[in-house]
C-alpha positions as a LaTeX table, in Angstrom:
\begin{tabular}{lrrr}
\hline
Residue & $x$ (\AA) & $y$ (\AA) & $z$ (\AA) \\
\hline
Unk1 & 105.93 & 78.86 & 101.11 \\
Unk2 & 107.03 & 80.85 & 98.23 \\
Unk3 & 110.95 & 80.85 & 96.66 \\
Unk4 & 111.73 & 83.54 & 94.27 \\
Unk5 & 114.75 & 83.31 & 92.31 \\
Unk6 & 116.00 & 86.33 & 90.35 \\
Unk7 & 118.00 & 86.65 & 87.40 \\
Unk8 & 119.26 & 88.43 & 84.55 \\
Unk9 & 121.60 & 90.80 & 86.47 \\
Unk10 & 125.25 & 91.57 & 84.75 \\
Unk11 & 127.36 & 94.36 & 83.60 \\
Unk12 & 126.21 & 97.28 & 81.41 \\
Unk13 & 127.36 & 100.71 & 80.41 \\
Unk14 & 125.23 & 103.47 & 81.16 \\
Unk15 & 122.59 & 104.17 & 78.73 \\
Unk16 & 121.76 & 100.07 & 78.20 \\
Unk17 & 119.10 & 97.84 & 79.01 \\
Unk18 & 118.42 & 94.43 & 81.50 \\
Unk19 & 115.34 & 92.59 & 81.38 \\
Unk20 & 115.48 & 90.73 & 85.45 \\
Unk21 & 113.24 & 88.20 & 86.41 \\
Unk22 & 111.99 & 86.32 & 88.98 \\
Unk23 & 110.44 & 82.85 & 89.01 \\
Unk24 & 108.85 & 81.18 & 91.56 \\
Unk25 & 108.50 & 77.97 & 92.74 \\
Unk26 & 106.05 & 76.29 & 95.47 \\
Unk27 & 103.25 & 78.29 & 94.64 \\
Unk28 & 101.47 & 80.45 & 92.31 \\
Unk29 & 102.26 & 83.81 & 91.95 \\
Unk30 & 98.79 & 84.54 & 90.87 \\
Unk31 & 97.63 & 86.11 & 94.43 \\
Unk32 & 100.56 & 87.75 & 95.66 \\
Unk33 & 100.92 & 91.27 & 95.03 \\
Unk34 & 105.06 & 91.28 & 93.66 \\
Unk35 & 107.77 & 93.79 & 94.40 \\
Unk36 & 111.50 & 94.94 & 93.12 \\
Unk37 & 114.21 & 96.27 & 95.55 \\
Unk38 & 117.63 & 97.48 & 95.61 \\
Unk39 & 120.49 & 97.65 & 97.87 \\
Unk40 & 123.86 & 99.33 & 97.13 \\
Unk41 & 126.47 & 98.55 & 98.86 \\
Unk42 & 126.38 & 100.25 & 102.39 \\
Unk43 & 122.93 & 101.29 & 101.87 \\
Unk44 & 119.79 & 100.54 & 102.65 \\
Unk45 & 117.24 & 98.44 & 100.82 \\
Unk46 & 114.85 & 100.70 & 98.86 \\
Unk47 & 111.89 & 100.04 & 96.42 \\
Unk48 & 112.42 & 100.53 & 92.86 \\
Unk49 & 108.29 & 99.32 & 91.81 \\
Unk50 & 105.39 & 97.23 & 92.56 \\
Unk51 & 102.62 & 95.38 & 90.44 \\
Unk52 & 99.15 & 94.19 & 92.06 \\
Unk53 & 98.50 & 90.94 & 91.69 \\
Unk54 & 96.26 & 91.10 & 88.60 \\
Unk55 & 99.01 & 93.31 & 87.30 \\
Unk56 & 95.99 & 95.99 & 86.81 \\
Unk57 & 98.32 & 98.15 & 89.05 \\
Unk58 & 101.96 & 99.29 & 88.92 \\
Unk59 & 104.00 & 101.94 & 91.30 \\
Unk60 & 107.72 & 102.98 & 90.93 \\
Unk61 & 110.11 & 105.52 & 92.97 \\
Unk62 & 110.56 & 108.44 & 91.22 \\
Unk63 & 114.11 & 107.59 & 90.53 \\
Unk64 & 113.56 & 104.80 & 87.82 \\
Unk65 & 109.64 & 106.12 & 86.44 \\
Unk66 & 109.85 & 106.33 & 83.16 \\
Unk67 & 112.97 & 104.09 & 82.85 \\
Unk68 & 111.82 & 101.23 & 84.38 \\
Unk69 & 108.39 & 98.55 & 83.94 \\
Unk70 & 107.41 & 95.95 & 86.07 \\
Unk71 & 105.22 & 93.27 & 84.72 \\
Unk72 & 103.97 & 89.92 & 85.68 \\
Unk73 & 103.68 & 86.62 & 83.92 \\
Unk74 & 101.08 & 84.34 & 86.11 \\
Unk75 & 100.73 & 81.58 & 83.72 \\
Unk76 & 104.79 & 81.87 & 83.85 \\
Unk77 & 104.81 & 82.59 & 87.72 \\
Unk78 & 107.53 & 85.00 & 86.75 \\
Unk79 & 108.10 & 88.60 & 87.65 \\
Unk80 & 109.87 & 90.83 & 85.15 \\
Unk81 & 111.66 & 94.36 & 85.44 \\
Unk82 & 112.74 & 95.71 & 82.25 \\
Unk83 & 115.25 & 98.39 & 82.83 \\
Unk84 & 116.30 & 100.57 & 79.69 \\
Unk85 & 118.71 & 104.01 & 80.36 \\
Unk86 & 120.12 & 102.49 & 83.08 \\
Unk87 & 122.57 & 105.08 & 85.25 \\
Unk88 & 126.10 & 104.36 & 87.20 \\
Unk89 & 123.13 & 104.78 & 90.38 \\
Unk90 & 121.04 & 101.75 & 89.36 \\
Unk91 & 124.11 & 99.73 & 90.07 \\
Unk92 & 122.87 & 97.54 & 93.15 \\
Unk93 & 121.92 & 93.73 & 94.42 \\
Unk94 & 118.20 & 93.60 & 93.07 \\
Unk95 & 115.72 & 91.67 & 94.82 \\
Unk96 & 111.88 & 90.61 & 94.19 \\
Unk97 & 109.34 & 89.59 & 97.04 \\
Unk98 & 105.77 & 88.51 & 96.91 \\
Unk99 & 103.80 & 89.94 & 99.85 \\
Unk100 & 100.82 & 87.96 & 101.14 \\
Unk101 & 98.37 & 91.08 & 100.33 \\
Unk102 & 97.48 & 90.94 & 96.39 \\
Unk103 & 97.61 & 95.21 & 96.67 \\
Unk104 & 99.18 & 95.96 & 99.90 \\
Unk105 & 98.85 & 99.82 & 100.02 \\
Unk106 & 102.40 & 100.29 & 101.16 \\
Unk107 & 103.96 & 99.00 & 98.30 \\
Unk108 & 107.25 & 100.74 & 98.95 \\
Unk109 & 107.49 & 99.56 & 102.74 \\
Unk110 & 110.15 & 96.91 & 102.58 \\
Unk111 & 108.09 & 94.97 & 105.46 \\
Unk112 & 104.71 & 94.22 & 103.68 \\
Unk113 & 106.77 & 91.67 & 101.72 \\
Unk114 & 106.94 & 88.16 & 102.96 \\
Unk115 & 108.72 & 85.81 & 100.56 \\
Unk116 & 112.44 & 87.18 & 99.19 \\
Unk117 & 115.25 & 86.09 & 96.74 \\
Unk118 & 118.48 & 86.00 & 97.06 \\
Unk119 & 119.07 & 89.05 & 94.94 \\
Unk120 & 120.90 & 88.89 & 91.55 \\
Unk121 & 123.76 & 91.95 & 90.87 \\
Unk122 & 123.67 & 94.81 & 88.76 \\
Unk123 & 126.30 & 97.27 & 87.44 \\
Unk124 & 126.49 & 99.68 & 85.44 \\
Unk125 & 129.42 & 101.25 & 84.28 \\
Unk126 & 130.58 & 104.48 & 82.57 \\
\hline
\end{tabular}
């Protein structure tokens, strides 16, 4: 059993920066291909990027490329998502999950994922 715990959410105007994370605890991270998600509220959950295990690999939805970069710390067991030009839009509950597959091919489908946080809050304001 994995537990994630993000962090690193808060308030920021538009046009600044958060650096989330997520740790885990009860096992390594090392073989578990990791994932970021959002939810707004009234929304559904989407995927905002992915990283393979080895980190070798990295996907994002087109609304945050270039914005946003997922990396992974395995001696750490932490997951990071730096977010830099953040938008009034990013504002959302932000979760990581570890799916079971080291490079699951649907990266974006919310179900390949089998360990969650509890999500940590982000806002952005104007």
């Amino acid at each position: 059993q994995v537990q994630l715990v993000e962090s690193g959410g808060g308030l920021v105007q538009a046009g600044g920066s958060l650096r989330l994370s997520c740790d885990a605890s009860g096992r390594t991270l090392s073989n578990y291909g990791m994932g970021w998600f959002r939810q707004a509220p009234g929304q559904e959950r989407d995927f905002v990027a992915a990283i393979t295990w080895n980190g070798d690999n990295t996907y994002y939805a087109d609304s945050v490329k270039g914005r946003f970069t997922i990396s992974r710390d395995n001696a750490k067991n932490t997951i990071y998502l730096q977010m830099t030009s953040l938008k009034i839009e990013d504002t959302a509950v932000y979760y990581c999950a570890a799916s079971d597959l080291g490079a699951p091919s649907a990266f974006d489908w919310a179900a390949v994922y089998d360990y969650w946080g509890q999500g940590t809050q982000v806002t952005v304001s104007s």
